[in-house]
XYZ file of C-alpha atoms in Angstrom:
770
model
C 30.088 -51.377 33.515
C 28.309 -47.258 33.132
C 26.461 -48.736 30.356
C 25.103 -50.783 33.318
C 23.974 -48.337 34.881
C 23.287 -45.091 32.235
C 20.707 -45.350 29.174
C 23.013 -44.471 26.744
C 21.356 -41.036 26.601
C 23.468 -40.843 30.066
C 19.895 -41.658 31.223
C 19.098 -43.086 34.236
C 17.645 -46.234 34.422
C 14.028 -45.472 35.887
C 14.228 -47.690 38.582
C 17.385 -46.658 40.967
C 16.402 -44.218 43.760
C 17.389 -40.740 42.994
C 19.566 -41.173 45.583
C 22.065 -43.428 43.945
C 21.661 -41.299 40.046
C 23.324 -38.694 42.773
C 26.156 -40.334 42.952
C 26.291 -41.739 39.927
C 26.377 -39.100 37.195
C 29.070 -36.982 39.787
C 31.261 -40.471 39.214
C 30.898 -40.448 35.943
C 33.145 -37.274 34.513
C 35.546 -39.475 36.624
C 34.465 -43.721 35.010
C 34.263 -41.270 31.875
C 38.252 -40.737 31.728
C 39.409 -43.917 33.234
C 37.606 -45.511 30.895
C 36.836 -43.778 27.602
C 39.916 -43.009 27.318
C 41.227 -45.791 26.286
C 37.480 -47.097 23.827
C 39.160 -47.054 20.882
C 36.942 -44.361 18.675
C 38.593 -41.535 20.537
C 40.161 -39.019 18.902
C 42.209 -35.679 19.390
C 43.728 -37.611 22.583
C 46.044 -34.551 23.840
C 42.662 -31.959 23.649
C 40.639 -34.679 25.230
C 43.373 -36.265 28.819
C 43.803 -31.735 29.286
C 40.246 -30.466 29.042
C 38.394 -33.805 31.049
C 41.177 -32.785 34.149
C 40.142 -29.422 33.813
C 36.118 -31.045 34.185
C 37.612 -33.003 37.543
C 39.307 -29.082 38.394
C 36.244 -26.744 37.234
C 33.486 -28.323 36.633
C 32.403 -30.888 39.467
C 33.561 -27.093 41.881
C 31.237 -26.102 40.129
C 28.282 -27.615 39.788
C 24.756 -25.857 39.496
C 24.541 -26.145 42.905
C 27.509 -24.397 44.165
C 26.447 -21.175 45.444
C 28.599 -18.174 44.256
C 30.214 -17.727 48.325
C 30.995 -21.259 48.442
C 33.507 -20.696 44.646
C 37.375 -19.751 45.161
C 37.654 -16.192 43.405
C 40.073 -17.443 40.514
C 37.380 -19.289 39.221
C 35.536 -16.709 38.124
C 35.137 -13.247 37.288
C 32.980 -10.668 36.330
C 32.388 -9.927 32.242
C 29.995 -7.386 32.415
C 27.598 -6.279 35.503
C 25.167 -5.730 33.103
C 24.002 -9.734 33.051
C 25.454 -10.874 35.663
C 28.321 -13.536 33.271
C 30.082 -15.213 35.307
C 33.049 -17.267 33.917
C 33.158 -20.574 35.899
C 36.307 -21.922 34.452
C 38.213 -21.572 31.298
C 40.449 -23.728 29.900
C 42.947 -23.952 26.714
C 40.673 -27.413 24.543
C 42.961 -27.531 21.167
C 46.831 -27.249 20.174
C 46.147 -23.792 18.691
C 44.208 -22.462 22.381
C 41.122 -23.077 21.729
C 39.583 -21.909 24.801
C 36.924 -22.974 26.783
C 34.543 -21.219 28.929
C 31.741 -22.398 31.774
C 29.484 -19.692 32.277
C 26.917 -19.008 34.227
C 24.282 -15.998 34.134
C 21.021 -15.166 35.422
C 17.728 -15.735 32.311
C 14.808 -13.674 32.783
C 13.187 -16.678 30.445
C 13.960 -18.895 32.928
C 13.648 -16.515 35.659
C 17.050 -18.891 37.025
C 20.377 -18.763 37.149
C 21.867 -20.845 34.167
C 24.979 -22.228 32.469
C 26.095 -22.204 29.426
C 29.395 -23.901 28.117
C 31.114 -22.390 24.916
C 34.174 -23.021 23.203
C 36.056 -19.782 21.027
C 38.518 -20.520 18.137
C 41.308 -19.393 17.746
C 40.246 -17.068 15.225
C 37.824 -15.671 17.140
C 40.217 -13.149 19.016
C 40.781 -11.650 15.765
C 36.982 -11.397 15.433
C 37.905 -9.914 19.265
C 39.925 -7.553 17.487
C 37.327 -6.633 14.490
C 33.769 -4.358 15.840
C 31.717 -5.657 11.999
C 32.759 -9.136 11.797
C 31.177 -11.846 14.380
C 32.370 -16.119 15.296
C 29.685 -17.955 13.108
C 28.199 -20.589 16.507
C 26.741 -24.371 16.320
C 24.575 -25.179 19.225
C 24.882 -28.045 20.840
C 21.806 -29.567 21.577
C 22.134 -32.394 24.316
C 19.286 -35.548 25.868
C 17.613 -36.274 28.250
C 19.910 -35.613 31.523
C 22.692 -35.106 30.502
C 23.557 -30.482 31.474
C 26.516 -28.219 29.392
C 29.367 -30.621 29.918
C 28.341 -34.125 28.737
C 28.799 -33.299 24.623
C 32.597 -31.552 26.846
C 34.382 -34.393 27.531
C 32.245 -36.907 25.432
C 31.992 -35.940 22.099
C 35.185 -35.098 20.595
C 34.292 -31.761 19.118
C 37.173 -28.877 19.575
C 40.308 -29.624 16.721
C 37.355 -29.924 14.053
C 35.654 -26.516 15.339
C 38.779 -25.217 15.700
C 39.543 -25.585 12.367
C 36.582 -24.391 11.142
C 36.623 -21.625 12.846
C 32.842 -22.165 14.265
C 32.120 -21.805 17.094
C 29.677 -24.369 19.601
C 27.471 -23.171 22.686
C 26.155 -26.413 24.509
C 22.746 -24.666 26.821
C 21.933 -26.265 30.357
C 18.643 -29.249 29.417
C 16.533 -27.346 31.679
C 16.167 -24.576 33.972
C 17.763 -25.752 37.760
C 18.251 -24.961 41.410
C 15.614 -25.325 44.833
C 12.386 -24.459 44.272
C 12.979 -24.964 40.398
C 9.665 -27.585 40.062
C 11.322 -31.674 39.321
C 10.212 -34.679 39.259
C 10.946 -38.453 40.604
C 11.028 -39.807 36.797
C 14.106 -39.456 34.769
C 12.818 -37.840 31.510
C 10.203 -34.491 33.177
C 11.087 -31.815 34.523
C 14.997 -30.465 35.772
C 17.356 -32.306 33.599
C 14.461 -32.495 30.394
C 13.526 -28.451 29.502
C 12.192 -31.134 25.781
C 13.415 -27.038 24.924
C 9.556 -26.258 25.107
C 8.255 -23.522 26.499
C 5.412 -24.697 29.135
C 2.021 -23.137 29.539
C 1.386 -24.861 32.289
C 1.500 -25.103 36.560
C 4.418 -25.607 38.874
C 6.745 -26.110 35.372
C 5.710 -21.925 33.947
C 7.641 -20.393 35.107
C 10.987 -21.691 34.971
C 10.794 -24.311 32.572
C 11.041 -21.821 28.727
C 13.720 -23.507 26.770
C 12.999 -23.211 23.403
C 13.061 -18.776 24.000
C 16.150 -19.245 26.492
C 17.443 -21.303 23.492
C 16.164 -19.204 19.607
C 16.190 -16.130 21.517
C 17.659 -15.226 24.909
C 20.778 -16.879 24.376
C 22.246 -16.249 21.282
C 21.238 -12.264 22.197
C 23.901 -12.925 25.127
C 26.266 -14.351 22.655
C 26.484 -11.583 19.864
C 26.783 -8.913 23.091
C 29.059 -10.186 25.349
C 31.222 -12.338 23.136
C 30.687 -11.302 19.801
C 29.477 -14.728 18.462
C 26.474 -15.658 15.953
C 25.209 -13.677 14.189
C 24.723 -16.507 11.828
C 24.528 -19.514 13.643
C 23.417 -23.661 12.914
C 21.936 -26.101 15.520
C 22.261 -29.969 15.451
C 21.627 -32.338 18.946
C 20.835 -35.801 20.373
C 17.940 -37.805 21.970
C 15.687 -34.875 22.988
C 18.408 -32.076 21.702
C 17.933 -34.070 18.405
C 14.204 -33.322 18.983
C 14.942 -29.729 20.316
C 17.058 -28.724 16.870
C 15.098 -29.618 14.388
C 11.979 -28.546 16.109
C 13.545 -25.287 16.744
C 14.881 -25.008 12.605
C 11.689 -25.057 11.334
C 10.348 -23.013 13.317
C 12.444 -20.494 12.234
C 14.545 -21.343 8.897
C 15.913 -17.769 8.415
C 17.280 -17.890 12.288
C 19.018 -20.853 11.744
C 22.143 -21.539 9.309
C 22.128 -25.818 9.141
C 20.095 -28.692 11.561
C 20.895 -31.425 11.674
C 20.841 -34.593 15.461
C 21.740 -37.977 16.370
C 19.179 -40.553 16.368
C 16.589 -37.286 17.053
C 13.091 -37.966 19.073
C 11.200 -36.831 15.537
C 7.470 -37.786 16.069
C 7.529 -36.626 19.992
C 3.289 -36.797 20.133
C 2.803 -40.951 19.198
C 6.004 -41.940 21.689
C 6.169 -42.048 25.043
C 8.935 -39.467 26.329
C 7.002 -36.676 24.375
C 3.451 -37.776 25.121
C 4.535 -37.526 28.378
C 6.645 -34.248 28.202
C 4.144 -32.491 26.346
C 0.365 -33.425 28.133
C 3.039 -31.933 31.872
C 4.575 -28.903 29.948
C 1.826 -27.791 27.640
C -1.317 -29.275 29.124
C -1.854 -31.821 26.435
C 0.009 -33.509 23.436
C -2.189 -31.474 20.345
C -0.075 -28.949 21.634
C 2.554 -30.466 21.764
C 2.315 -30.046 18.152
C 3.820 -27.469 17.458
C 7.098 -28.856 19.158
C 7.497 -32.145 16.776
C 9.589 -32.577 14.193
C 7.849 -34.186 11.933
C 3.816 -32.272 12.449
C 6.193 -28.476 11.859
C 8.138 -30.458 9.024
C 4.607 -31.668 6.616
C 2.828 -28.518 7.030
C 5.600 -25.796 7.393
C 7.711 -27.337 4.772
C 10.272 -27.529 1.995
C 11.661 -25.250 3.973
C 14.119 -23.482 0.838
C 16.903 -22.670 3.183
C 17.826 -25.444 4.047
C 19.557 -27.265 0.910
C 19.855 -30.314 3.087
C 19.581 -32.044 6.968
C 21.428 -35.019 8.979
C 20.161 -37.687 10.889
C 22.358 -40.017 12.000
C 21.038 -42.992 13.249
C 22.940 -45.814 14.557
C 20.588 -49.379 14.197
C 21.554 -51.107 17.617
C 19.487 -47.750 19.759
C 17.976 -49.009 22.116
C 15.944 -46.460 21.706
C 14.908 -46.625 18.272
C 13.619 -49.746 18.724
C 11.654 -49.030 21.360
C 9.469 -46.756 19.614
C 10.998 -43.738 20.901
C 12.869 -41.418 18.187
C 11.351 -42.438 14.693
C 13.163 -41.139 12.233
C 11.178 -42.990 9.170
C 8.213 -40.638 10.129
C 10.400 -37.712 9.784
C 11.603 -38.871 7.127
C 7.539 -39.833 5.152
C 7.078 -36.187 6.084
C 10.482 -35.292 3.920
C 9.376 -37.565 1.280
C 5.985 -35.829 0.615
C 7.255 -32.354 0.323
C 9.848 -33.083 -1.540
C 12.534 -31.714 1.111
C 16.493 -32.675 0.858
C 16.771 -34.970 3.870
C 19.657 -37.285 4.446
C 18.772 -39.905 6.853
C 22.099 -42.592 7.783
C 22.135 -45.381 9.084
C 24.818 -47.156 11.545
C 25.170 -50.446 12.478
C 26.740 -51.991 15.387
C 26.194 -48.225 16.832
C 23.763 -47.208 20.181
C 22.496 -44.009 21.364
C 25.490 -43.173 23.286
C 28.677 -40.271 22.825
C 30.483 -43.837 20.797
C 28.846 -42.679 18.268
C 27.815 -39.532 18.982
C 32.314 -38.266 18.585
C 32.492 -41.062 15.888
C 30.738 -39.344 13.290
C 30.668 -35.619 15.052
C 33.552 -34.433 12.800
C 31.426 -35.299 9.773
C 28.414 -31.875 11.797
C 30.744 -30.245 12.247
C 32.021 -29.745 8.063
C 27.911 -30.261 7.797
C 27.320 -27.349 9.239
C 30.991 -25.047 8.353
C 29.756 -25.481 4.839
C 26.874 -23.767 4.582
C 27.536 -21.323 8.085
C 30.381 -20.041 5.355
C 27.854 -20.249 2.707
C 25.663 -17.726 4.914
C 28.040 -15.192 5.669
C 29.542 -14.881 1.553
C 25.124 -14.186 1.177
C 25.048 -11.728 4.112
C 28.348 -10.498 3.322
C 27.257 -10.007 -1.067
C 23.433 -8.242 0.297
C 25.911 -5.787 2.558
C 27.527 -4.596 -0.455
C 24.765 -4.835 -2.801
C 22.825 -2.178 0.073
C 26.158 0.421 1.006
C 27.396 -0.434 -2.716
C 25.036 -0.430 -6.015
C 22.397 1.079 -4.050
C 24.737 4.160 -4.206
C 24.106 4.264 -7.404
C 27.879 5.363 -8.262
C 29.407 3.069 -11.275
C 29.426 5.629 -14.210
C 30.378 8.417 -12.021
C 34.199 10.109 -9.546
C 33.724 8.688 -5.777
C 36.137 10.348 -2.862
C 36.874 7.690 -0.305
C 39.779 7.287 1.881
C 42.537 5.921 0.579
C 46.631 5.720 2.434
C 49.122 6.981 -0.020
C 52.862 7.093 0.403
C 53.684 10.048 -0.440
C 57.298 9.510 -0.653
C 60.740 6.313 0.869
C 60.222 6.285 4.168
C 57.767 7.277 4.718
C 54.439 6.731 6.767
C 51.926 6.738 5.060
C 49.814 9.815 4.707
C 46.064 8.968 5.649
C 43.562 10.830 2.154
C 40.292 11.783 0.668
C 40.812 10.968 -2.934
C 38.586 10.618 -5.789
C 38.503 7.378 -7.501
C 37.304 7.740 -11.360
C 34.901 5.211 -12.302
C 36.367 1.996 -14.881
C 37.112 2.925 -17.823
C 36.839 0.037 -21.546
C 38.284 -3.249 -19.686
C 38.222 -2.164 -16.208
C 36.447 -2.510 -12.831
C 36.033 -1.240 -9.723
C 35.941 -2.549 -6.416
C 34.472 -1.732 -3.113
C 37.850 -3.365 -0.372
C 36.716 -5.329 2.092
C 40.086 -6.278 3.080
C 43.676 -5.817 2.932
C 46.877 -7.918 4.398
C 50.187 -6.600 3.883
C 52.800 -8.291 2.455
C 56.828 -7.675 2.313
C 56.425 -6.907 -0.678
C 54.587 -3.259 0.024
C 57.697 -2.869 2.812
C 59.700 -3.022 0.769
C 58.218 -0.985 -2.151
C 57.807 1.961 1.000
C 61.215 1.295 2.138
C 62.558 2.517 -0.743
C 64.408 -0.861 -2.566
C 61.260 -1.122 -5.070
C 63.605 -0.072 -8.244
C 59.969 0.052 -9.781
C 58.236 2.910 -6.868
C 56.628 5.278 -7.319
C 55.644 8.267 -4.953
C 53.095 9.084 -4.761
C 51.854 5.647 -5.082
C 49.046 3.614 -3.314
C 50.125 0.557 -1.974
C 48.418 -3.021 -0.925
C 48.164 -5.822 -3.762
C 46.973 -8.661 -0.395
C 43.018 -8.004 -1.050
C 38.802 -9.006 -1.037
C 36.691 -6.714 -3.233
C 33.137 -6.412 -4.048
C 33.069 -5.354 -7.239
C 31.039 -2.117 -7.817
C 30.601 -0.726 -11.351
C 32.505 -2.765 -15.001
C 33.555 -0.588 -17.431
C 32.519 -1.535 -21.469
C 33.243 -4.651 -22.902
C 33.753 -6.450 -19.124
C 32.057 -9.958 -19.203
C 33.570 -11.921 -16.716
C 32.769 -10.217 -13.794
C 29.242 -7.409 -12.846
C 28.923 -5.352 -9.445
C 28.137 -8.170 -6.317
C 31.013 -10.494 -7.814
C 33.309 -11.688 -4.790
C 37.086 -10.983 -6.406
C 40.473 -11.352 -5.321
C 43.086 -8.642 -6.942
C 46.322 -10.230 -8.880
C 49.524 -8.252 -9.393
C 49.477 -11.210 -12.070
C 47.087 -11.086 -14.581
C 45.710 -13.401 -17.094
C 43.819 -12.267 -20.010
C 43.441 -15.595 -21.642
C 43.048 -14.680 -25.298
C 44.493 -17.668 -27.794
C 47.067 -14.842 -29.370
C 49.183 -15.513 -25.844
C 51.370 -17.594 -25.672
C 52.260 -17.569 -21.567
C 48.391 -17.607 -21.135
C 47.793 -20.419 -24.106
C 51.005 -22.607 -22.648
C 50.861 -24.847 -18.762
C 54.593 -23.316 -18.585
C 53.935 -20.370 -16.715
C 52.343 -17.929 -15.674
C 54.123 -14.673 -16.328
C 51.144 -12.809 -18.197
C 52.912 -9.828 -20.272
C 49.433 -8.337 -21.465
C 49.594 -4.928 -19.018
C 53.348 -5.261 -18.226
C 54.087 -2.025 -18.959
C 52.120 0.103 -17.294
C 52.162 -2.126 -14.638
C 55.093 -1.616 -14.480
C 54.222 1.660 -14.276
C 52.331 2.656 -11.719
C 50.150 3.774 -14.784
C 46.573 1.787 -16.561
C 46.563 0.100 -19.883
C 45.576 4.297 -21.017
C 48.689 5.547 -19.511
C 46.913 7.876 -17.066
C 45.651 7.307 -13.722
C 42.237 6.600 -11.936
C 43.036 8.537 -8.319
C 43.362 12.178 -7.486
C 44.447 13.682 -4.444
C 42.214 16.253 -2.506
C 44.448 18.598 -5.262
C 43.330 17.130 -7.951
C 46.587 15.397 -8.678
C 47.528 12.499 -9.454
C 48.456 9.307 -7.255
C 50.141 6.127 -8.749
C 48.905 3.137 -8.696
C 51.098 -0.255 -7.589
C 51.218 -3.833 -9.252
C 48.414 -3.256 -11.240
C 46.015 -2.773 -7.666
C 46.130 -0.426 -5.037
C 43.784 -2.107 -2.527
C 44.861 0.654 0.798
C 42.001 2.693 -0.617
C 38.018 1.801 0.020
C 38.014 2.228 -3.492
C 39.632 0.808 -6.786
C 40.187 0.473 -10.382
C 41.487 -3.069 -11.766
C 41.799 -4.205 -15.148
C 39.331 -7.695 -15.246
C 42.429 -9.959 -16.522
C 43.525 -9.132 -12.881
C 40.791 -10.076 -10.932
C 40.017 -13.555 -9.724
C 35.819 -14.343 -9.174
C 35.683 -16.544 -6.352
C 32.873 -18.122 -4.519
C 31.040 -15.103 -2.703
C 30.207 -17.544 0.535
C 34.178 -17.325 1.036
C 35.337 -14.582 4.394
C 36.964 -11.791 2.117
C 39.380 -11.298 5.766
C 40.645 -14.146 4.986
C 40.410 -15.594 1.555
C 42.478 -12.314 0.678
C 45.948 -13.790 1.454
C 45.042 -15.945 -1.712
C 46.118 -12.541 -3.658
C 49.997 -13.657 -3.002
C 51.967 -14.142 -0.297
C 50.033 -18.004 1.015
C 49.625 -18.856 -2.845
C 52.994 -17.903 -3.910
C 54.487 -20.531 -1.398
C 52.055 -23.426 -2.258
C 52.324 -22.390 -5.331
C 55.771 -22.974 -5.807
C 55.957 -25.885 -4.181
C 52.768 -27.689 -6.670
C 53.509 -25.510 -9.845
C 57.288 -24.368 -9.712
C 58.554 -27.799 -7.663
C 55.964 -30.371 -8.296
C 57.180 -31.908 -5.097
C 56.823 -35.180 -5.183
C 55.399 -37.921 -2.152
C 58.161 -38.808 0.170
C 60.329 -35.791 -1.244
C 63.212 -33.965 1.121
C 62.304 -30.152 1.781
C 63.801 -27.277 3.282
C 62.069 -24.261 3.430
C 64.347 -21.207 4.398
C 61.956 -17.693 5.973
C 59.651 -18.739 8.692
C 57.243 -15.812 7.146
C 53.991 -16.290 5.523
C 55.565 -17.528 2.715
C 57.791 -19.654 4.296
C 54.481 -21.658 6.328
C 52.851 -22.195 3.791
C 55.442 -23.546 1.439
C 56.035 -26.031 5.112
C 52.408 -26.810 4.414
C 52.768 -26.979 0.768
C 55.022 -29.067 1.175
C 53.141 -31.316 3.697
C 50.045 -31.822 1.727
C 51.925 -32.563 -0.887
C 53.345 -35.846 1.279
C 56.827 -34.828 2.095
C 58.147 -37.120 4.591
C 61.000 -34.457 5.605
C 60.487 -30.967 6.026
C 63.283 -28.730 7.499
C 62.603 -25.085 8.959
C 65.769 -22.790 8.517
C 65.608 -19.513 10.694
C 67.074 -17.344 13.019
C 64.173 -16.843 15.595
C 63.601 -20.086 16.951
C 60.656 -19.086 18.093
C 58.355 -19.634 14.364
C 59.740 -23.147 14.985
C 56.108 -23.672 16.826
C 54.559 -22.767 13.811
C 56.911 -24.561 11.162
C 56.497 -27.780 12.913
C 52.599 -27.550 13.906
C 52.274 -27.585 9.912
C 54.412 -30.194 8.673
C 58.294 -29.611 9.802
C 60.575 -32.625 10.783
C 63.601 -30.532 12.247
C 64.321 -27.372 12.773
C 67.356 -25.032 12.029
C 68.732 -22.011 13.443
C 71.579 -21.404 11.482
C 73.166 -18.826 13.994
C 73.584 -21.641 16.232
C 75.004 -23.603 14.807
C 79.283 -25.055 16.088
C 81.918 -24.063 14.802
C 82.521 -22.637 11.538
C 79.913 -25.204 10.282
C 77.638 -23.160 7.644
C 74.029 -24.038 7.365
C 74.051 -25.176 3.846
C 76.067 -28.431 4.952
C 74.555 -28.972 8.701
C 71.779 -29.660 6.306
C 73.875 -31.767 3.603
C 75.789 -33.981 5.672
C 74.995 -34.304 8.984
C 70.703 -34.501 9.045
C 70.419 -35.492 5.182
C 73.793 -37.102 2.978
C 73.781 -35.774 0.479
C 70.684 -33.235 0.982
C 67.665 -31.780 0.229
C 65.315 -32.552 -3.415
C 64.050 -29.191 -2.866
C 64.718 -26.142 -1.063
C 62.891 -22.821 -1.003
C 64.478 -19.563 -0.032
C 61.546 -17.650 1.064
C 64.019 -13.631 2.573
C 65.111 -12.357 -0.291
C 68.704 -12.626 0.439
C 70.902 -13.740 -1.846
C 73.565 -14.589 1.212
C 70.435 -16.959 1.851
C 69.631 -18.232 -1.587
C 73.109 -19.663 -2.521
C 72.791 -21.518 0.767
C 69.363 -22.405 -0.753
C 70.864 -23.923 -3.006
C 73.878 -25.241 -2.349
C 71.635 -27.379 0.658
C 70.920 -29.386 -2.400
C 69.929 -32.836 -3.428
C 74.277 -34.211 -5.458
C 72.522 -34.871 -8.596
C 69.134 -34.086 -8.831
C 68.231 -30.779 -5.721
C 66.209 -28.442 -6.563
C 66.438 -24.765 -4.908
C 62.980 -22.442 -6.361
C 63.905 -19.273 -5.486
C 60.587 -17.816 -4.025
C 62.401 -14.392 -1.850
C 62.710 -10.810 -3.784
C 66.346 -9.086 -3.480
C 66.591 -5.639 -2.991
C 67.935 -3.458 -6.192
C 71.316 -4.744 -7.358
C 71.448 -7.225 -5.860
C 72.829 -10.369 -8.060
C 73.216 -13.994 -7.215
C 76.624 -15.947 -6.825
C 77.474 -19.856 -6.455
C 80.058 -22.232 -7.190
C 79.787 -23.128 -11.239
C 80.346 -26.398 -10.030
C 77.000 -26.357 -8.238
C 75.241 -27.116 -10.975
C 77.935 -28.708 -13.883
C 77.096 -31.523 -10.322
C 72.912 -32.174 -11.195
C 71.368 -29.045 -9.150
C 68.615 -26.879 -10.261
C 68.491 -22.847 -9.982
C 65.007 -21.585 -10.899
C 62.505 -18.659 -9.608
C 58.732 -18.850 -9.230
C 56.067 -15.631 -9.029
C 53.137 -15.810 -7.334
C 53.559 -20.047 -7.010
C 52.783 -20.579 -10.751
C 49.276 -20.184 -10.328
C 47.035 -18.869 -13.752
C 45.467 -16.219 -11.434
C 42.361 -15.831 -12.436
C 41.498 -19.817 -13.086
C 43.815 -20.569 -10.070
C 42.730 -18.515 -7.083
C 39.017 -19.649 -6.751
C 40.378 -23.583 -6.719
C 42.007 -22.327 -4.145
C 38.876 -20.645 -2.210
C 36.855 -23.922 -2.681
C 39.870 -26.295 -1.828
C 39.967 -23.127 1.619
C 36.042 -23.579 1.817
C 36.332 -26.883 1.894
C 38.250 -27.347 4.961
C 40.922 -29.005 2.844
C 43.165 -25.484 2.745
C 42.799 -24.383 6.030
C 45.007 -20.374 5.917
C 43.537 -18.746 9.160
C 47.066 -19.844 11.013
C 48.452 -17.221 9.750
C 46.128 -13.934 10.318
C 47.822 -13.095 13.426
C 46.520 -8.681 13.952
C 43.502 -7.451 12.514
C 42.992 -3.347 12.018
C 39.457 -2.074 11.430
C 39.363 0.964 9.329
C 41.909 1.805 6.554
C 43.052 3.804 9.266
C 44.865 1.754 11.142
C 47.232 0.966 8.538
C 49.691 2.331 9.849
C 50.159 0.741 12.755
C 49.185 -2.592 10.933
C 53.238 -1.362 8.247
C 54.189 -1.535 12.581
C 52.975 -5.160 13.846
C 54.793 -6.534 10.609
C 57.997 -5.163 10.911
C 57.560 -6.289 14.721
C 58.337 -10.029 14.532
C 55.875 -11.743 14.959
C 53.447 -11.120 12.915
C 52.581 -13.657 9.701
C 50.058 -11.381 7.976
C 48.124 -8.301 9.349
C 44.764 -7.804 8.073
C 42.721 -4.516 7.886
C 39.207 -4.720 7.523
C 37.825 -1.985 5.848
């Protein structure tokens, strides 16, 4: 029924009276909830139901015409009195508690109050803990008559944005309110700002939407919310026009641009001619806001490797000549600009069209935002590291030194020697704490030496290289790997597909020294400090063997991909490499820390049909289920004398699971994991590292009846070959890892606080950013 009354971009048919139009606009969210909920293209129904219900409660009661005094006090809070920001509503809209805010503020550009919506992904709470990071932003510009809520209610974009860790920014399409010029026609005035800076009266006082979107709003978001240091833009119809022109006028400010059914050549269509004559005084002045003209005159844009445009072929405004994508294509072809225009049979101009392809656009922008982030980080590293000309010289830095077992780390200024032949000195950008670090600090590691610098799960940038190093160079991004890969033809371990246990530097690594038998760390008194696992990343700088450096894509965020240095890789690899879990297999996972959860994630990706999560802390079950667990078991809650292995191999399954994984390091749990494996062929994999002197045991009959007991180190991944591939899968969106990062700290001196968090029981990975 909506299609009878409302044009496809949410514009009111021009023959309607303004009073009826107003009534219908107020009805749209309610009608949408009743009608669109049943549409076959609707995705993320739970998320939709949650935020559409909240829009009825909050968005309709906090419309643009509502006075501040009319609002209930709990419906907004002051964020900062300097900019007079007011949060009108805040609701969770994704399973991981991504938040949607509706915010009002006083705009200097438009000389009015403006309202915008802001989606903050669940990963943003980690960004808030870091003063040096910013959540990337994707600006959405809406079409004629829309405001900031249309996209929020109808597009179904939040789940995809949350997966990618991207904030979505939805500004209004114009200034609004009493005293703001308007026009009875739907395509001029309020709701139709056209993303230009008006120069003609009466519009020029308020209609400065270009400046608002390109300058004022981005600055506000960076300063108040830590959002948008790197940003992209997309939009629909009039908003598609705005996205293209804004990006073409400021190509260095935007990582990427895309559009749905954009007004591509507005100087030659009725909508654009009307807007430019009124706002700018002439159509010719509209050349500065015409995407086709800008592309022809200022392109090609090296900053944009591609521009994505989606167009429905049943779009009435395409057929009436308002959109003209063919003109944009001609301009792109004439100058050699890559432009991808996808035409879709059966789709019109509506949000049904947008909601169908919005995930593609978010993935398109996510790839380029991540690349821009990597380039920014590399440029910063070049400035702060390489330009200092430290190559070949000792340098001083801060490090957390483990002086003795069971004692807090001490913050010290140490000297880090330059790399020798076959070595690499790196600047550590971020270090994630692993339980192996704590295991050694607590005195359980038989190879633990003191004083030492712990840490082995990090993201780094190469500062300098020693003689003979060819696989990396200064500025490269690397993940240190405690399991090296020499790649020498003479190494039977590197040559074999059956193992990743290269022994090239194993003996010296276990002694806390470099391959030449010396250390690269000295304290303030000149005394040597031992290395740890060949990594020692609880220091602002460290020295690694070249064969321990996995070179990765520069666009990968080092504060995230550092997790591939140990725990997450180990869990995934135990599933994919060591056990080779196949589709439809049954799996049991003992211990739901980061390693155990990564086993669950890997098993789900491998197609396991039954995944049993086992832990004595039931608060961890929610995370396990979110990653794919089908059953959860708390062994301490089982009735009577039933063991957990009896419950799994008897109650949950007839004969046990095809694969079981111990991720605890507890030898008793290792036995339980083996004994719940399937009679005849079940395989149990030991991942957790037991304390020194502990031994595993079971009745030989368990093995005689066909069970296999095996172990894994670093998940069987060959470090320099496979870690870059894991990073690439993360960048593609196939392998999300943000959910493992539960705590973030700023500065190497905060490492003891990170250790406390890890001991707290609700921490998966604490990342310390240097």
